[in-house]
CSV table of C-alpha atoms in Angstrom, one decimal:
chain,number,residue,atom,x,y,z
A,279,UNK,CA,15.7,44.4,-79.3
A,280,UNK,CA,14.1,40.9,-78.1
A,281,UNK,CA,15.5,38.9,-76.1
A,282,UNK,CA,15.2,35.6,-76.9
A,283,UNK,CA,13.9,32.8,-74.1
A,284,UNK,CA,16.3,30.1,-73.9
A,285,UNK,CA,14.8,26.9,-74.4
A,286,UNK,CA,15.5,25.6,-71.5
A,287,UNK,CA,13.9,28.4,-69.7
A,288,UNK,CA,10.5,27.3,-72.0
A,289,UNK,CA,11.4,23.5,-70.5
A,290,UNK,CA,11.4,24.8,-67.2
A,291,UNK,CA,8.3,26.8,-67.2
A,292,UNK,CA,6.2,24.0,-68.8
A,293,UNK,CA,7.2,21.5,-66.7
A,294,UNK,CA,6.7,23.5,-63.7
A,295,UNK,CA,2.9,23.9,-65.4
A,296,UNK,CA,2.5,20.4,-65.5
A,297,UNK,CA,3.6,19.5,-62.1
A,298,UNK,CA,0.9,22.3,-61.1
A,299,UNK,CA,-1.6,20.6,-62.8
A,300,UNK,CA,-0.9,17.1,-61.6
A,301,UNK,CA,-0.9,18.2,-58.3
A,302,UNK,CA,-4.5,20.0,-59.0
A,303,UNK,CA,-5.8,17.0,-60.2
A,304,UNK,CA,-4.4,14.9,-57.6
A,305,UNK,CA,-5.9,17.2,-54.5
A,306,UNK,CA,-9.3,18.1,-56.7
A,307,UNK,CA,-11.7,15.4,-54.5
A,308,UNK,CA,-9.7,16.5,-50.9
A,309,UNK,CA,-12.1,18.5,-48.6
A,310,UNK,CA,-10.6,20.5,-46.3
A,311,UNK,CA,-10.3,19.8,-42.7
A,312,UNK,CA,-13.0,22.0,-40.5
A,313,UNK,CA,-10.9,23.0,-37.4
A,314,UNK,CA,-13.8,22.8,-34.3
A,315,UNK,CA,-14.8,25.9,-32.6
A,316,UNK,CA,-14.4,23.9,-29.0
A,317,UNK,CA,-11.1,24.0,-27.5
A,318,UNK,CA,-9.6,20.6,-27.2
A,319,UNK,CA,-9.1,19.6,-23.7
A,320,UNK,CA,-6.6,17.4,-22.1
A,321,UNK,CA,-7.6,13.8,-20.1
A,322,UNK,CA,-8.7,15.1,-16.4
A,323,UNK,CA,-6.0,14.9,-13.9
A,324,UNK,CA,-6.1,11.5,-11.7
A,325,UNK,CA,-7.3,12.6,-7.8
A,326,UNK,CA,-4.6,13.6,-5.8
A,327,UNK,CA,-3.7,11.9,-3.1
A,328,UNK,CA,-4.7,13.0,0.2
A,329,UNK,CA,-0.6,12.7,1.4
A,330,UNK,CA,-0.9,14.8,4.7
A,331,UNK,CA,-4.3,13.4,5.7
A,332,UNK,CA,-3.0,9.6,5.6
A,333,UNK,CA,-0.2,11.0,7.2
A,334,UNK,CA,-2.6,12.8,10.1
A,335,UNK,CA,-4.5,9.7,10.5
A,336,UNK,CA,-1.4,7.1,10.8
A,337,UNK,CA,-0.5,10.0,13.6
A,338,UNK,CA,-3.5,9.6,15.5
A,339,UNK,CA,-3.7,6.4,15.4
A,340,UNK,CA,0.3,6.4,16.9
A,341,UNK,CA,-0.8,8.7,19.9
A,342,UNK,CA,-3.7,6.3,20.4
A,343,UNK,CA,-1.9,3.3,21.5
A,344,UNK,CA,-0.4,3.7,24.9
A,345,UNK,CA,2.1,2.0,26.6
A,346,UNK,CA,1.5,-0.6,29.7
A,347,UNK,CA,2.7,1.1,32.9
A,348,UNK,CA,4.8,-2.0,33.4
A,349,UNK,CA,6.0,-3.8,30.2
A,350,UNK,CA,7.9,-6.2,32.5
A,351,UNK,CA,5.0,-7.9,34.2
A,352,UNK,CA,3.7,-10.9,33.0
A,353,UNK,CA,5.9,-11.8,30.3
A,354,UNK,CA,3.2,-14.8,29.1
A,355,UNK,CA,-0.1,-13.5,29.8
A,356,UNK,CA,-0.4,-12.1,26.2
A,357,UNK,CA,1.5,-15.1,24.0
A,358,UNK,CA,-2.3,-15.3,22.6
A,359,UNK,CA,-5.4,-12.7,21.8
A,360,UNK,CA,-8.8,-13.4,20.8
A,361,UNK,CA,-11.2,-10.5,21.0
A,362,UNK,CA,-13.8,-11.3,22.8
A,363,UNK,CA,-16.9,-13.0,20.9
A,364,UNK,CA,-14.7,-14.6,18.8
A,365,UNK,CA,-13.8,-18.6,19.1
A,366,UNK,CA,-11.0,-19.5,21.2
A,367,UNK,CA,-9.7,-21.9,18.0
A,368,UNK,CA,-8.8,-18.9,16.2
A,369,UNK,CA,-5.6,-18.6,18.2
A,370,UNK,CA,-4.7,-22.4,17.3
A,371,UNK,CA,-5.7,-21.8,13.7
A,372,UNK,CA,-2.9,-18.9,13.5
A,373,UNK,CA,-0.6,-20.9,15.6
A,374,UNK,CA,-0.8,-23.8,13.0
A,375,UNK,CA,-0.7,-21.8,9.8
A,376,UNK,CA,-4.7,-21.9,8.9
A,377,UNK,CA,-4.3,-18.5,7.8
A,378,UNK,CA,-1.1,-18.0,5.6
A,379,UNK,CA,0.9,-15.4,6.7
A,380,UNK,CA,0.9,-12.8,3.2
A,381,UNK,CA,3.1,-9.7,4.7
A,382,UNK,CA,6.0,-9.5,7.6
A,383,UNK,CA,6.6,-6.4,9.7
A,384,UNK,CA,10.3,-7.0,11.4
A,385,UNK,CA,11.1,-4.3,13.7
A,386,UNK,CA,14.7,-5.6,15.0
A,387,UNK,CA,16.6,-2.6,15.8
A,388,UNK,CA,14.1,-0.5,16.3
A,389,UNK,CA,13.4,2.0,19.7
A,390,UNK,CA,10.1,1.8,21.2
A,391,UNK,CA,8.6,5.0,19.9
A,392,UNK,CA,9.8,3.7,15.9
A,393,UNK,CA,8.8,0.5,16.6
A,394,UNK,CA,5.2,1.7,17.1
A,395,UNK,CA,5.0,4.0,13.9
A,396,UNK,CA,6.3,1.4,12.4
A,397,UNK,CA,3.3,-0.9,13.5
A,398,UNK,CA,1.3,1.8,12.8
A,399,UNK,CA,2.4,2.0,9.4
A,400,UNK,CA,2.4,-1.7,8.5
A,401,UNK,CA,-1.2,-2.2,9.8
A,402,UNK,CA,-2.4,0.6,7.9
A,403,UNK,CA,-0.8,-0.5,4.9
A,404,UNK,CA,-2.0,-4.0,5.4
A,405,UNK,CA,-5.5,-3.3,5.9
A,406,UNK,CA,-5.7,-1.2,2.6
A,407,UNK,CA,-4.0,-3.9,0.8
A,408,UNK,CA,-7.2,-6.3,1.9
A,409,UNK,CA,-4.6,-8.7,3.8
A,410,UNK,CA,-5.8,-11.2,6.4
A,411,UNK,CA,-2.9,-12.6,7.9
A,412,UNK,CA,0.8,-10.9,9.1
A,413,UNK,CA,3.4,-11.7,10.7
A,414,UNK,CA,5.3,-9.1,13.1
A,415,UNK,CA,8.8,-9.7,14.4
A,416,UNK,CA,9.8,-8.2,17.0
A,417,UNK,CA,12.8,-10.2,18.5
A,418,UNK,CA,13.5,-12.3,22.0
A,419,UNK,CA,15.3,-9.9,23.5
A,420,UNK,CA,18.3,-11.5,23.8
A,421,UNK,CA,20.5,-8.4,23.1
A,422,UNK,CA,18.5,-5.8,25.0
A,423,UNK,CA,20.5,-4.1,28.1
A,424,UNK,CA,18.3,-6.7,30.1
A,425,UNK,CA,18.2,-9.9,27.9
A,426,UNK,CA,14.2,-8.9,28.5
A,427,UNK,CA,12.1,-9.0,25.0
A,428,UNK,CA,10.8,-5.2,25.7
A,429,UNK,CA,9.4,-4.7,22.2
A,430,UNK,CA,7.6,-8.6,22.7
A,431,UNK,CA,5.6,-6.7,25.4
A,432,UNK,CA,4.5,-3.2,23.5
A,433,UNK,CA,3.6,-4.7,20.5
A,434,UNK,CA,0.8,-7.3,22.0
A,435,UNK,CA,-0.1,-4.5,24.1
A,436,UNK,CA,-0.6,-2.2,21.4
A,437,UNK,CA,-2.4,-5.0,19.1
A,438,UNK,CA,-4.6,-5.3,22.0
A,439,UNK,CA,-5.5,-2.0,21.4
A,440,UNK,CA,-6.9,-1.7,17.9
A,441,UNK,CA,-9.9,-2.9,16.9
A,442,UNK,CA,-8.9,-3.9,13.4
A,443,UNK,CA,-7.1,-6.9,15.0
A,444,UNK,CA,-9.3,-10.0,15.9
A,445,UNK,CA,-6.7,-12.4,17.2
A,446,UNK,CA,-2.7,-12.7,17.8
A,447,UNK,CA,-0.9,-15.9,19.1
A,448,UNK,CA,2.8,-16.6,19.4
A,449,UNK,CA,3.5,-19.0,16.2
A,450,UNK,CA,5.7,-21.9,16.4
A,451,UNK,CA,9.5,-22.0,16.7
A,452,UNK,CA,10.1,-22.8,13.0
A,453,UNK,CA,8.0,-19.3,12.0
A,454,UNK,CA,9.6,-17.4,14.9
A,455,UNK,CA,8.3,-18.5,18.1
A,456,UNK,CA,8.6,-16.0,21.2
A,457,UNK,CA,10.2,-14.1,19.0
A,458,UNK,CA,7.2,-13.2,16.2
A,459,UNK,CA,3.4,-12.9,16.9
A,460,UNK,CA,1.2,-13.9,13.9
A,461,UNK,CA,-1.7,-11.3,13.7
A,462,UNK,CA,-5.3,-11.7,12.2
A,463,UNK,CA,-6.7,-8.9,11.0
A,464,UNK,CA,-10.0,-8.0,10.4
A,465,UNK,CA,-11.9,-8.4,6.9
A,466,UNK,CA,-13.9,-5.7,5.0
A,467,UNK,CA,-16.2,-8.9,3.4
A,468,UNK,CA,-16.3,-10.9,6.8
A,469,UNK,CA,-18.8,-9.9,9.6
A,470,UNK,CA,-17.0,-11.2,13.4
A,471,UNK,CA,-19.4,-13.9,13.5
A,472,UNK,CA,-18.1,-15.0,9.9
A,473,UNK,CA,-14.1,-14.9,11.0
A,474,UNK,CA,-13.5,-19.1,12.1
A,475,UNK,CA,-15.5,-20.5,8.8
């Protein structure tokens, strides 16, 4: 005996036909996509940075500045540097603000041997930041065991030392006087010669 197919069954099916053939017409002009044979590879990596060689070279340059035998003697002598070659007006310039002073360095609080990797480390910085002119404060003295400005004397003594620095002087009282040195580093555009234009 035959069963009969309900007609909602025959709905069904027919409708189900025509969605098919819509949807054959609709998609009869798409191309298919062509996967590539090459493997897609991700944006190269940025350089990594060199972290333990910065950090070998900020230590050599530590070890390379040396104390004075006697940071006691002399107190004055080194209010102002200018390396030699250079114009003695630089140190006025710096005293009088020619230069403006773009980062500070203030090492209040700070031992002797932290004061100078701090130097070390604010120089360095500086220098890669293409700045001119800093300030460094390093405090009168006034609560040391002595009431004598021991950091004053280690940190013209070590500026001395590196060639990066072309000139220091002792700025007025209003920007820190005896108790700040303003510094003036060397350019990487500026030959010597080129430094009091």
């Amino acid at each position: 005996m035959k069963q009969r197919a309900s007609p909602h069954s025959q709905a069904d099916s027919s409708g189900q036909d025509d969605d098919f053939a819509l949807f054959r017409d609709a998609v009869a002009d798409v191309t298919p996509v062509q996967i590539p044979e090459k493997a897609l590879l991700a944006k190269p990596r940025p350089k990594p940075v060199p972290g333990q060689l910065l950090r070998d070279e900020r230590e050599v340059l530590k070890e390379a500045l040396s104390d004075p035998l006697d940071v006691t003697e002399d107190i004055d002598s080194n209010s102002v540097f200018v390396r030699p070659g250079l114009p003695r007006n630089i140190a006025r310039r710096l005293r009088s603000g020619y230069w403006s002073v773009r980062l500070e360095l203030d090492l209040h609080g700070y031992t002797t041997d932290a004061a100078r990797t701090q130097l070390v480390n604010f120089l360095h910085d500086a220098r890669l930041a293409g700045q001119r002119c800093v300030r460094i404060i390093h405090g009168k003295g006034l609560r040391s065991q002595h009431g004598e400005p021991v950091l004053k004397h280690h940190v013209r003594h070590w500026l001395m030392q590196r060639d990066e620095i072309l000139a220091f002087a002792e700025p007025h009282s209003a920007a820190g006087g005896s108790g700040a040195v303003v510094v003036l580093l060397k350019s990487h555009s500026k030959s010597l010669a080129e430094t009091d234009d």
